[in-house]
Amino acid sequence: TEASAGAGAKPSQPSSSQLDAVRASIRDLIRQPDYDDGSAGPVLVRLAWHSAGTFDAASGTGGSNGAGMRYEAEGGDPANAGLQHARAFLEPIKSAYPWITYADLWTLAGTVAIEAMGGPQIPWQGGRTDFGTTEADQAKIPPRGRLPDGAQGAAHLRAIFGRMGFNDQEIVALSGAHNLGRCHIDRSGFEGKWVNNPTRFSNQYFRLLLANEKEWKRKTLGNGVEQFVYEEEVEDASDEPEEGLMMLPTDMCLISDPVFRTWVETYAADKDRFFVDFSAVFAKLLELGIRRDAQGNVVNEANVQSGYRS
Ligand code: ZEM
């Protein structure tokens, strides 16, 4: 079918001005006064990450091709709770530019959001296809359970990210995305934001991990979930209490594990180094599961069968 081949709907090579128009439209939707902290940016970054973070290097399965989260098998995974908001934000862009695949749009939006929030430029290449409803395509939807669990520690992070092909330095750099956004009790069961300005990309997350090292206290939420919190005692002129900051157990393991910690210290001290390394590792993440030929064209089973080259 056309959907499973994925090729019929898009131009063989979108021009750079066509892609720039999509980028501009994404930038225009990031400000969302009625959504979290007034921004769609963080949840778009998380959508891009979860679309790719299912990759398994050993079997070559999972990764950013396919946009399987449009289907219940992947979209209904509790690990992806809340990402329907990110997909809904992007739906008008898909309608306006039907030639772009969802898999390309979701990954591109992550890069545009990071840049728009003050982060580094991220190299991005298109050509991903979307899974259709054929049995063969549906079988490519990765099994649940491949994304990390915030309640765990260093061994878990090495197992999950090692499976994708990332080393210790890359794990810490990627974790710096927790400069952005927040946890929602009704999505992950955790609650709160990591930094005071969660819509500004920076290395603040690493600096807070270290600066408040002795202040992070375990807290069990009403739902039984355990996280770490830092509740600064500040006299505020208003009656509004300052919202405390939080860390996941997986965030805290980055300072208790001695090797991870050296990278936290590097990135806390050197924002430029963090930006360079984050850009490289986020670009690598978005390429997981994508096979390209020497010209950068995507080579997948559908292409081979149809002789199509994107
Ligand atoms: Zn996250 N992440 N993540 N992450 N993440 C959450 C939110 C966000 C982990 C995790 O359990 C959670 C990476 C790595 C890891 C973002 C980006 C990236 C939340 C809160 C949890 C529980 C979800 C909620 O309740 O809405 C764990 C264990 C990780 C292993 C290291 C990587 C890598 C990321 C990108 C490069 C972002 C941007 C958010 C904020 C989403 C939002 O809606 O504000």
Tab-separated table of N, CA and C in Angstrom, residues 32-108:
chain	number	residue	atom	x	y	z
A	32	GLN	N	3.049	28.486	23.317
A	32	GLN	CA	1.699	27.942	23.584
A	32	GLN	C	1.249	28.448	24.947
A	33	PRO	N	0.644	29.648	24.973
A	33	PRO	CA	0.322	30.277	26.264
A	33	PRO	C	-0.480	29.380	27.217
A	34	ASP	N	-1.301	28.484	26.672
A	34	ASP	CA	-2.154	27.686	27.552
A	34	ASP	C	-1.567	26.327	27.908
A	35	TYR	N	-0.355	26.067	27.440
A	35	TYR	CA	0.268	24.768	27.738
A	35	TYR	C	1.415	25.010	28.726
A	36	ASP	N	1.914	23.913	29.305
A	36	ASP	CA	3.071	23.914	30.233
A	36	ASP	C	4.062	25.061	30.056
A	37	ASP	N	4.250	25.871	31.056
A	37	ASP	CA	5.280	26.913	31.017
A	37	ASP	C	5.222	27.736	29.726
A	38	GLY	N	4.048	27.739	29.077
A	38	GLY	CA	3.857	28.549	27.874
A	38	GLY	C	4.567	28.031	26.642
A	39	SER	N	4.967	26.746	26.646
A	39	SER	CA	5.798	26.259	25.537
A	39	SER	C	5.538	24.801	25.189
A	40	ALA	N	5.477	24.548	23.884
A	40	ALA	CA	5.420	23.170	23.393
A	40	ALA	C	6.818	22.587	23.233
A	41	GLY	N	7.847	23.410	23.411
A	41	GLY	CA	9.211	22.987	23.106
A	41	GLY	C	9.645	21.700	23.804
A	42	PRO	N	9.573	21.652	25.135
A	42	PRO	CA	10.087	20.452	25.818
A	42	PRO	C	9.394	19.159	25.395
A	43	VAL	N	8.092	19.189	25.258
A	43	VAL	CA	7.403	17.937	24.919
A	43	VAL	C	7.714	17.517	23.481
A	44	LEU	N	8.021	18.489	22.618
A	44	LEU	CA	8.466	18.138	21.259
A	44	LEU	C	9.832	17.451	21.289
A	45	VAL	N	10.700	17.925	22.178
A	45	VAL	CA	12.015	17.284	22.313
A	45	VAL	C	11.842	15.847	22.812
A	46	ARG	N	10.936	15.672	23.744
A	46	ARG	CA	10.727	14.320	24.271
A	46	ARG	C	10.123	13.390	23.219
A	47	LEU	N	9.241	13.936	22.379
A	47	LEU	CA	8.671	13.113	21.291
A	47	LEU	C	9.786	12.616	20.361
A	48	ALA	N	10.679	13.524	19.989
A	48	ALA	CA	11.783	13.131	19.098
A	48	ALA	C	12.629	12.039	19.755
A	49	TRP	N	12.917	12.230	21.019
A	49	TRP	CA	13.765	11.265	21.751
A	49	TRP	C	13.077	9.903	21.854
A	50	HIS	N	11.818	9.880	22.233
A	50	HIS	CA	11.147	8.576	22.372
A	50	HIS	C	10.904	7.907	21.018
A	51	SER	N	10.844	8.708	19.954
A	51	SER	CA	10.661	8.088	18.636
A	51	SER	C	11.910	7.317	18.228
A	52	ALA	N	13.063	7.743	18.748
A	52	ALA	CA	14.333	7.126	18.349
A	52	ALA	C	14.883	6.150	19.384
A	53	GLY	N	14.523	6.389	20.652
A	53	GLY	CA	15.175	5.677	21.761
A	53	GLY	C	14.776	4.222	21.925
A	54	THR	N	14.008	3.698	20.994
A	54	THR	CA	13.647	2.273	21.014
A	54	THR	C	14.666	1.424	20.272
A	55	PHE	N	15.719	2.049	19.762
A	55	PHE	CA	16.659	1.321	18.900
A	55	PHE	C	17.394	0.222	19.662
A	56	ASP	N	17.562	-0.898	18.988
A	56	ASP	CA	18.354	-2.016	19.513
A	56	ASP	C	19.428	-2.329	18.475
A	57	ALA	N	20.667	-1.987	18.810
A	57	ALA	CA	21.748	-2.126	17.816
A	57	ALA	C	21.947	-3.588	17.406
A	58	ALA	N	21.758	-4.502	18.351
A	58	ALA	CA	22.046	-5.912	18.050
A	58	ALA	C	21.124	-6.455	16.957
A	59	SER	N	19.845	-6.106	17.021
A	59	SER	CA	18.891	-6.635	16.034
A	59	SER	C	18.606	-5.627	14.930
A	60	GLY	N	19.051	-4.394	15.103
A	60	GLY	CA	18.764	-3.354	14.120
A	60	GLY	C	17.308	-2.904	14.132
A	61	THR	N	16.567	-3.281	15.165
A	61	THR	CA	15.145	-2.914	15.219
A	61	THR	C	14.939	-1.641	16.038
A	62	GLY	N	13.753	-1.052	15.893
A	62	GLY	CA	13.453	0.195	16.599
A	62	GLY	C	14.145	1.372	15.931
A	63	GLY	N	14.149	2.513	16.631
A	63	GLY	CA	14.767	3.704	16.066
A	63	GLY	C	13.757	4.646	15.449
A	64	SER	N	14.280	5.717	14.841
A	64	SER	CA	13.408	6.862	14.512
A	64	SER	C	12.595	6.676	13.231
A	65	ASN	N	12.770	5.572	12.518
A	65	ASN	CA	11.939	5.347	11.337
A	65	ASN	C	10.543	4.877	11.764
A	66	GLY	N	9.542	5.169	10.945
A	66	GLY	CA	8.255	4.524	11.118
A	66	GLY	C	7.164	5.321	11.804
A	67	ALA	N	7.546	6.167	12.780
A	67	ALA	CA	6.540	6.923	13.547
A	67	ALA	C	5.466	5.998	14.126
A	68	GLY	N	5.923	4.930	14.725
A	68	GLY	CA	5.013	3.922	15.276
A	68	GLY	C	4.122	4.415	16.399
A	69	MET	N	4.470	5.550	17.008
A	69	MET	CA	3.618	6.073	18.090
A	69	MET	C	2.229	6.497	17.614
A	70	ARG	N	2.010	6.535	16.297
A	70	ARG	CA	0.648	6.789	15.807
A	70	ARG	C	-0.256	5.600	16.058
A	71	TYR	N	0.332	4.472	16.406
A	71	TYR	CA	-0.450	3.256	16.648
A	71	TYR	C	-0.421	2.915	18.132
A	72	GLU	N	-1.499	2.283	18.582
A	72	GLU	CA	-1.673	1.985	20.002
A	72	GLU	C	-0.502	1.182	20.585
A	73	ALA	N	0.025	0.250	19.794
A	73	ALA	CA	1.085	-0.622	20.319
A	73	ALA	C	2.240	0.198	20.896
A	74	GLU	N	2.593	1.286	20.238
A	74	GLU	CA	3.687	2.138	20.734
A	74	GLU	C	3.149	3.406	21.401
A	75	GLY	N	2.156	4.035	20.775
A	75	GLY	CA	1.619	5.289	21.329
A	75	GLY	C	0.962	5.085	22.681
A	76	GLY	N	0.397	3.906	22.908
A	76	GLY	CA	-0.278	3.622	24.168
A	76	GLY	C	0.638	3.079	25.252
A	77	ASP	N	1.929	2.956	24.943
A	77	ASP	CA	2.901	2.537	25.961
A	77	ASP	C	2.887	3.578	27.080
A	78	PRO	N	2.712	3.153	28.337
A	78	PRO	CA	2.725	4.132	29.439
A	78	PRO	C	3.991	5.000	29.425
A	79	ALA	N	5.094	4.481	28.899
A	79	ALA	CA	6.331	5.282	28.817
A	79	ALA	C	6.140	6.494	27.897
A	80	ASN	N	5.155	6.424	26.999
A	80	ASN	CA	4.916	7.528	26.068
A	80	ASN	C	3.733	8.402	26.479
A	81	ALA	N	3.268	8.247	27.699
A	81	ALA	CA	2.124	9.051	28.160
A	81	ALA	C	2.446	10.537	28.036
A	82	GLY	N	1.542	11.288	27.489
A	82	GLY	CA	1.703	12.738	27.356
A	82	GLY	C	2.199	13.157	25.986
A	83	LEU	N	2.815	12.235	25.265
A	83	LEU	CA	3.381	12.619	23.972
A	83	LEU	C	2.309	12.827	22.910
A	84	GLN	N	1.068	12.435	23.209
A	84	GLN	CA	-0.028	12.758	22.289
A	84	GLN	C	-0.166	14.275	22.154
A	85	HIS	N	0.211	15.032	23.189
A	85	HIS	CA	0.149	16.496	23.085
A	85	HIS	C	1.147	16.988	22.027
A	86	ALA	N	2.343	16.431	22.050
A	86	ALA	CA	3.356	16.834	21.065
A	86	ALA	C	2.883	16.484	19.659
A	87	ARG	N	2.320	15.293	19.503
A	87	ARG	CA	1.860	14.892	18.168
A	87	ARG	C	0.724	15.802	17.700
A	88	ALA	N	-0.156	16.170	18.632
A	88	ALA	CA	-1.275	17.045	18.254
A	88	ALA	C	-0.772	18.435	17.853
A	89	PHE	N	0.244	18.955	18.560
A	89	PHE	CA	0.795	20.263	18.175
A	89	PHE	C	1.286	20.244	16.727
A	90	LEU	N	1.835	19.105	16.305
A	90	LEU	CA	2.450	19.034	14.968
A	90	LEU	C	1.459	18.697	13.866
A	91	GLU	N	0.258	18.289	14.224
A	91	GLU	CA	-0.705	17.823	13.212
A	91	GLU	C	-1.000	18.897	12.151
A	92	PRO	N	-1.206	20.175	12.535
A	92	PRO	CA	-1.445	21.199	11.495
A	92	PRO	C	-0.270	21.340	10.530
A	93	ILE	N	0.929	21.072	10.990
A	93	ILE	CA	2.091	21.172	10.104
A	93	ILE	C	2.091	20.012	9.115
A	94	LYS	N	1.736	18.839	9.601
A	94	LYS	CA	1.624	17.688	8.702
A	94	LYS	C	0.569	17.963	7.619
A	95	SER	N	-0.541	18.609	8.021
A	95	SER	CA	-1.592	18.930	7.039
A	95	SER	C	-1.110	19.954	6.027
A	96	ALA	N	-0.335	20.934	6.509
A	96	ALA	CA	0.127	21.998	5.608
A	96	ALA	C	1.239	21.511	4.676
A	97	TYR	N	1.995	20.532	5.127
A	97	TYR	CA	3.122	20.005	4.324
A	97	TYR	C	2.992	18.485	4.258
A	98	PRO	N	1.991	17.991	3.527
A	98	PRO	CA	1.731	16.537	3.575
A	98	PRO	C	2.875	15.689	3.049
A	99	TRP	N	3.827	16.294	2.348
A	99	TRP	CA	4.947	15.516	1.796
A	99	TRP	C	5.937	15.079	2.860
A	100	ILE	N	5.925	15.753	4.018
A	100	ILE	CA	6.903	15.329	5.036
A	100	ILE	C	6.316	14.146	5.809
A	101	THR	N	7.132	13.152	6.086
A	101	THR	CA	6.625	12.012	6.858
A	101	THR	C	6.556	12.402	8.337
A	102	TYR	N	5.716	11.691	9.068
A	102	TYR	CA	5.660	11.923	10.517
A	102	TYR	C	7.023	11.677	11.151
A	103	ALA	N	7.691	10.615	10.728
A	103	ALA	CA	8.978	10.269	11.346
A	103	ALA	C	9.999	11.390	11.131
A	104	ASP	N	9.980	12.005	9.944
A	104	ASP	CA	10.862	13.160	9.717
A	104	ASP	C	10.386	14.381	10.513
A	105	LEU	N	9.081	14.617	10.514
A	105	LEU	CA	8.551	15.798	11.199
A	105	LEU	C	8.851	15.758	12.703
A	106	TRP	N	8.651	14.596	13.329
A	106	TRP	CA	8.877	14.512	14.777
A	106	TRP	C	10.342	14.735	15.136
A	107	THR	N	11.242	14.172	14.336
A	107	THR	CA	12.663	14.352	14.653
A	107	THR	C	13.100	15.785	14.348
A	108	LEU	N	12.640	16.318	13.211
A	108	LEU	CA	12.983	17.709	12.865
A	108	LEU	C	12.477	18.677	13.935
